[in-house]
Coordinates of C-alpha atoms in Angstrom, one line a residue:
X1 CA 9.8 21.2 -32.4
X2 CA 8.8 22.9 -29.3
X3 CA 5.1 22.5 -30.0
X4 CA 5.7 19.0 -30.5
X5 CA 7.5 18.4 -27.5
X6 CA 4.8 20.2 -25.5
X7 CA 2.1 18.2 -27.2
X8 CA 3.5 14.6 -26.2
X9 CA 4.5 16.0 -22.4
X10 CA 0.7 17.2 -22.2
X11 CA -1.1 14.2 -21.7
X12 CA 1.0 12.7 -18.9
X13 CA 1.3 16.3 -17.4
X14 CA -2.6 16.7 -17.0
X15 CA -2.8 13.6 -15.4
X16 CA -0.1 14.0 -12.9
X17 CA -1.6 17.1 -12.0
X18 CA -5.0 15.7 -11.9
X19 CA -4.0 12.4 -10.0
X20 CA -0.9 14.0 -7.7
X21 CA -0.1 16.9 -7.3
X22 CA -3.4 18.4 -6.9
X23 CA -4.8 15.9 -4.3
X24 CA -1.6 16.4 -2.9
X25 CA -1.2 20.1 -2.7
X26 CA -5.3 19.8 -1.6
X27 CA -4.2 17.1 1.4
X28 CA -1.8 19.4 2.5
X29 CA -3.6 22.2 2.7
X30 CA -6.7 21.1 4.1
X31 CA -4.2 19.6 7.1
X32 CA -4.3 22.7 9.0
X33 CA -7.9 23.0 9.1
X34 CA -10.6 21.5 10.7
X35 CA -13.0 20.2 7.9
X36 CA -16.1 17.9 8.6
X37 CA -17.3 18.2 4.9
X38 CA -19.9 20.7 5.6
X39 CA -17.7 23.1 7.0
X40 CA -14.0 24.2 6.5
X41 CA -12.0 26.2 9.3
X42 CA -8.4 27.0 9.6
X43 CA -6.9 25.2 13.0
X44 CA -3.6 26.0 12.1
X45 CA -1.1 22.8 13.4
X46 CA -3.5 22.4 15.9
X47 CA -4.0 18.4 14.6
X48 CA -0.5 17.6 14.4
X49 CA -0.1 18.6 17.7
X50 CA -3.7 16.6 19.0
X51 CA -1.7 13.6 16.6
X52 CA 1.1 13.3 19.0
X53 CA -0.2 13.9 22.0
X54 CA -2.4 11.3 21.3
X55 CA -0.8 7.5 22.6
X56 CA -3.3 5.6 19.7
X57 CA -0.8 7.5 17.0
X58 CA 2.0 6.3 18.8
X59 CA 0.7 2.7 18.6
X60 CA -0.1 3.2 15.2
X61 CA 3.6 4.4 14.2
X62 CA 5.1 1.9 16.2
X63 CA 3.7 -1.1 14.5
X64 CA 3.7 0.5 10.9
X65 CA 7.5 0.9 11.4
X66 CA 7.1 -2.8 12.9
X67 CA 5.7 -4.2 9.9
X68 CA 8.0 -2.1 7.5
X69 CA 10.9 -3.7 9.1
X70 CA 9.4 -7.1 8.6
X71 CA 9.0 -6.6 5.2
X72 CA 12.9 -4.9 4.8
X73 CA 14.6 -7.7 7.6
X74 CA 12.4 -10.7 7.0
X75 CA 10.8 -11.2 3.5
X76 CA 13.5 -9.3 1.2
X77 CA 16.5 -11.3 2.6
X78 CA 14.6 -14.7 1.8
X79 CA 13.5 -13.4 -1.2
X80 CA 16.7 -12.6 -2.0
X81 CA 17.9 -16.3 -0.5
X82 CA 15.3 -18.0 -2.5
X83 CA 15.8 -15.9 -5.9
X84 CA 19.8 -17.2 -5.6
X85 CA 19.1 -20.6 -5.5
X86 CA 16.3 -21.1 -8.0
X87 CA 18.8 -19.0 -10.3
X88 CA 21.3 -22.0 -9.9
X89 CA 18.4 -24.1 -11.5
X90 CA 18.3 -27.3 -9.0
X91 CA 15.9 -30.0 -9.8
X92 CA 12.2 -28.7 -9.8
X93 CA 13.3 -25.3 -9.8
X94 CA 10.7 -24.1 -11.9
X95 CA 7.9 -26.0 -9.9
X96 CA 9.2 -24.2 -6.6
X97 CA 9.1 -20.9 -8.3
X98 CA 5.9 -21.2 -9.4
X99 CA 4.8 -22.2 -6.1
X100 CA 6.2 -19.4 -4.2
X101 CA 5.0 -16.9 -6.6
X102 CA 1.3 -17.6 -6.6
X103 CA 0.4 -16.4 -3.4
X104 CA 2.2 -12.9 -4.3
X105 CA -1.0 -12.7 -7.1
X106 CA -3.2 -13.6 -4.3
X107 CA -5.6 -10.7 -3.1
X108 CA -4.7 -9.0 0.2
X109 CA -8.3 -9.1 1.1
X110 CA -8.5 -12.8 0.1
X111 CA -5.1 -13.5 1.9
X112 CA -6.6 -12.1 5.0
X113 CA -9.8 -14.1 5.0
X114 CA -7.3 -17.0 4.9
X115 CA -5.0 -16.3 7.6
X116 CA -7.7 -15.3 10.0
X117 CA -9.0 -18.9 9.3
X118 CA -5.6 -20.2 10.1
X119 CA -5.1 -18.2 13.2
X120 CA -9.0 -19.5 14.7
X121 CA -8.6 -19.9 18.1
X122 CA -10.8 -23.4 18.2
X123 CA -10.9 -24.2 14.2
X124 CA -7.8 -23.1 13.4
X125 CA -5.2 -25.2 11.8
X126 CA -2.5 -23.4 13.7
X127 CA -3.8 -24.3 17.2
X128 CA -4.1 -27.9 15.9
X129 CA -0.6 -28.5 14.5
X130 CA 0.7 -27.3 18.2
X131 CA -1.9 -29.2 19.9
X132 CA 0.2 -32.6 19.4
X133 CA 3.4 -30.3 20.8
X134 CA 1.9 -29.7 24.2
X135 CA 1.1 -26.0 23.4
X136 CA -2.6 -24.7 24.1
X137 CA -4.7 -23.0 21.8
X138 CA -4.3 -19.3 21.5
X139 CA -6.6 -16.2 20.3
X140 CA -3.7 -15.2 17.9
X141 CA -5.1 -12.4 16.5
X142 CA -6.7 -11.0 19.9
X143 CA -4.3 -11.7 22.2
X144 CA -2.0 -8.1 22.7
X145 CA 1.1 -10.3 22.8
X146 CA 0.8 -12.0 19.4
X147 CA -1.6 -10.3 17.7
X148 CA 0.6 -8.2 15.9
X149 CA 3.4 -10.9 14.8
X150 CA 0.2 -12.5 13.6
X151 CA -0.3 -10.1 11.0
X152 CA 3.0 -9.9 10.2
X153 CA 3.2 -13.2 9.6
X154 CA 0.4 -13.2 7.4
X155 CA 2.9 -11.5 4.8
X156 CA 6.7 -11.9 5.8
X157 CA 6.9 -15.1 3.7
X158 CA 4.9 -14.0 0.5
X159 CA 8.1 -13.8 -1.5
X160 CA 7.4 -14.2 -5.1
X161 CA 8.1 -10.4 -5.7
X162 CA 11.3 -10.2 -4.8
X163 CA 12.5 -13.6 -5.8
X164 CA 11.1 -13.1 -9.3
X165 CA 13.5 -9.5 -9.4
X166 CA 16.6 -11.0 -8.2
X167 CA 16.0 -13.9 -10.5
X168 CA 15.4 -11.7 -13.5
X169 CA 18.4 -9.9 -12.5
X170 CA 21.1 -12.7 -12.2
X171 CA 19.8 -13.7 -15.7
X172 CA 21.3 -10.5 -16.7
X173 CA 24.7 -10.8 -15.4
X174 CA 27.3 -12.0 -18.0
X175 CA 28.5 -15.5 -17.6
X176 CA 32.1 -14.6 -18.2
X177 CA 32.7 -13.7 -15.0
X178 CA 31.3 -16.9 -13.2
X179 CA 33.3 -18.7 -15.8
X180 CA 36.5 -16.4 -14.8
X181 CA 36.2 -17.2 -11.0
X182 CA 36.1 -21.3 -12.1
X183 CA 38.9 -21.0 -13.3
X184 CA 40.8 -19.0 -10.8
X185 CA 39.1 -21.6 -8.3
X186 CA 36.4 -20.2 -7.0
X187 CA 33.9 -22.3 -5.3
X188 CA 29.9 -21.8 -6.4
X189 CA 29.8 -20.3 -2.4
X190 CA 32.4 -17.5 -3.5
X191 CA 31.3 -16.8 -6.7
X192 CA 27.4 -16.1 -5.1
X193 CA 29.2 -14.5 -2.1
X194 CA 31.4 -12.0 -4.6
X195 CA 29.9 -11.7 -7.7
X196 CA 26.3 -12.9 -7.7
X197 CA 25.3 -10.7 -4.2
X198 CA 27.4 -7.2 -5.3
X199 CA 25.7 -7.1 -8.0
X200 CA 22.3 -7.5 -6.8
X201 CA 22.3 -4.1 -5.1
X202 CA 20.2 -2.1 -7.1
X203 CA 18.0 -5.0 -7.1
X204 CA 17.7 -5.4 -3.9
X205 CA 17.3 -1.7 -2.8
X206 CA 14.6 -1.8 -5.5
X207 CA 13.3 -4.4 -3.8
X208 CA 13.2 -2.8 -0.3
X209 CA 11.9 0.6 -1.4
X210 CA 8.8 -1.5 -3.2
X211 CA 8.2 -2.8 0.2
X212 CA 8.6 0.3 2.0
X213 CA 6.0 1.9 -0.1
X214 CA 3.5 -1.2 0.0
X215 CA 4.2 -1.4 4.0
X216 CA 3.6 2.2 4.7
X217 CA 0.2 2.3 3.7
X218 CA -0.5 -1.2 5.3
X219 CA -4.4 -1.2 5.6
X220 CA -6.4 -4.6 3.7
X221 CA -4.7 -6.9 6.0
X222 CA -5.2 -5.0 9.7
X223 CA -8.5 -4.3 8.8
X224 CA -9.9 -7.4 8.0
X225 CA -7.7 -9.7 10.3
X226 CA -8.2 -7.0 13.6
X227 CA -9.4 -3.7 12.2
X228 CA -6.6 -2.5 14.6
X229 CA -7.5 -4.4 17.7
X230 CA -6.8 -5.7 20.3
X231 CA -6.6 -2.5 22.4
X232 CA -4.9 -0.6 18.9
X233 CA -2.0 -3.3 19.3
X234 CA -1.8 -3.6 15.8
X235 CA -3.6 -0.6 14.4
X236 CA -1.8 0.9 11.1
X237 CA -1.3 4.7 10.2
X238 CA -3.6 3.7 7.3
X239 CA -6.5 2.5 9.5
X240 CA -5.6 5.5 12.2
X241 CA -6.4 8.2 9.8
X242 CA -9.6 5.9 8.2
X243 CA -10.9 5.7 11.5
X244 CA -10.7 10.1 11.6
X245 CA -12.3 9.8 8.2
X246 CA -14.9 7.7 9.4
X247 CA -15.8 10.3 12.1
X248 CA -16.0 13.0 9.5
X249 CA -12.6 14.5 10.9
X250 CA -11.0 14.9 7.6
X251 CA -8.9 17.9 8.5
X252 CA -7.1 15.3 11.4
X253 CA -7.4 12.2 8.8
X254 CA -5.3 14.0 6.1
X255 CA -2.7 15.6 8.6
X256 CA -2.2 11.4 9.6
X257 CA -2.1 11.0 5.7
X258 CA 0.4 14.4 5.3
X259 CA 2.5 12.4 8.0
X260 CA 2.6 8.8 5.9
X261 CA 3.6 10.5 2.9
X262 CA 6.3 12.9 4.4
X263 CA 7.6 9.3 6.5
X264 CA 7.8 7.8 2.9
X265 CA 9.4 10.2 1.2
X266 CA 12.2 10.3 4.4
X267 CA 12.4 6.5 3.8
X268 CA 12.8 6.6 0.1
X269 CA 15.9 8.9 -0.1
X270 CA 17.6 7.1 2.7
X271 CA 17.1 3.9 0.9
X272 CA 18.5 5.4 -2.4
X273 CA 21.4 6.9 -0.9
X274 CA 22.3 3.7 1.2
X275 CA 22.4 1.5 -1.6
X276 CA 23.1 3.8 -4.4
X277 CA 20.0 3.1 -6.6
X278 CA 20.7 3.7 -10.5
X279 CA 24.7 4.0 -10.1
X280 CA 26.5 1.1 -12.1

């Protein structure tokens, strides 16, 4: 029995420790040294403390906790919006879902090489949809004031993700109880207000820690729209160690990385414990 057990664990135990928790123990590790490749040298915390004494890091956690909030305060609440509604079935239901969810199988790299079309300063259909408005044309993406609400916008409204999970998830909630509220009166805004949304919160925290993990690690989208610019007003964690790596400063790069994932893993049991993921 014990043999057996051990033989099915095996598999998915080698590759954890092959995929995780040996690149992770290695990151770790090779965070308090100074490592170029060629040549390995214990610095001690000597780039954690070079990371926050420099401002560029600062920028960088600043907008990645910018863009994580978008995606928590902007895209899951209308994901959430939109998942309610199209649950009620309306007329074309099934034609707006469909719409709203292909972008989510879109590419980021592809999505990027959209939007940065969009945002052109002279081409740009953006600029010429405010042109009749009185508004001049604008650099979006290189102009420090907007540049980095233009790359959150490229993504707030993707919200085929979340509105297919809360959809899937009112499916699974038994009719009786909407049925119950009818007949105690109940109008279809009270019955979404205090059954439907209650019982979306394991949903939705599922939905918000997904978001938080693909946020953190924001990099397709900033590099290809800015890579950073202007002036690091939207440069990422992601691109911030990227850029160490690119100078062969791997020892700084993965103490940057060490930082993303210890950020995560904060984020992820707050997120649990606030709204209770897995408890019925």
């Amino acid at each position: 029995m014990r043999l057996s057990a051990f033989l099915s664990i095996a598999p998915a135990a080698v590759l954890f420790g092959t995929f995780f928790a040996i690149p992770l123990v290695v990151l770790i590790a090779t965070s308090f040294t100074s490592w170029s490749g060629r040549s390995l040298e214990f610095v001690g915390w000597e780039n954690y403390e070079r990371m926050l004494a420099d401002p560029v890091f600062a920028k960088a956690l600043g907008n990645t906790l910018f863009y994580l909030a978008i995606g928590v305060f902007v895209q899951v609440p209308l994901g959430v919006g939109v998942g309610m509604v199209l649950a009620l079935k309306p007329r074309g239901w099934e034609a707006f879902r469909t719409l709203l969810f292909i972008p989510f199988v879109i590419s980021g790299a592809a999505y990027a090489l959209i939007f940065s079309m969009f945002y052109n300063s002279r081409l740009g259909l953006l600029n010429n949809m405010l042109a009749p408005l009185g508004i001049s044309g604008r650099d979006w993406l290189y102009d420090s004031a907007t540049a980095r609400w233009a790359v959150a916008g490229t993504f707030a409204f993707i919200l085929g993700f979340v509105m297919i999970v809360i959809m899937a998830e009112i499916a699974s909630i038994p009719r009786e109880l909407y049925e119950a509220a009818r007949v105690d009166g109940a109008s279809e805004l009270q019955q979404q207000v205090l059954i439907t949304l209650p019982l979306l919160r394991n949903a939705i925290g599922t939905c918000v820690l997904i978001r938080v993990l693909a946020d953190i690690g924001m990099f397709d989208l900033v590099f290809i729209l800015t890579s950073g610019g202007p002036d690091d007003a939207t440069v990422s964690l992601a691109l911030y160690a990227y850029r160490a790596y690119l100078q062969s400063d791997w020892g700084f790069a993965n103490a940057v990385g060490t930082v993303i994932i210890a950020l995560g893993a904060i984020l992820i049991v707050l997120i649990r414990r606030l709204f209770r993921i897995g408890d019925r």
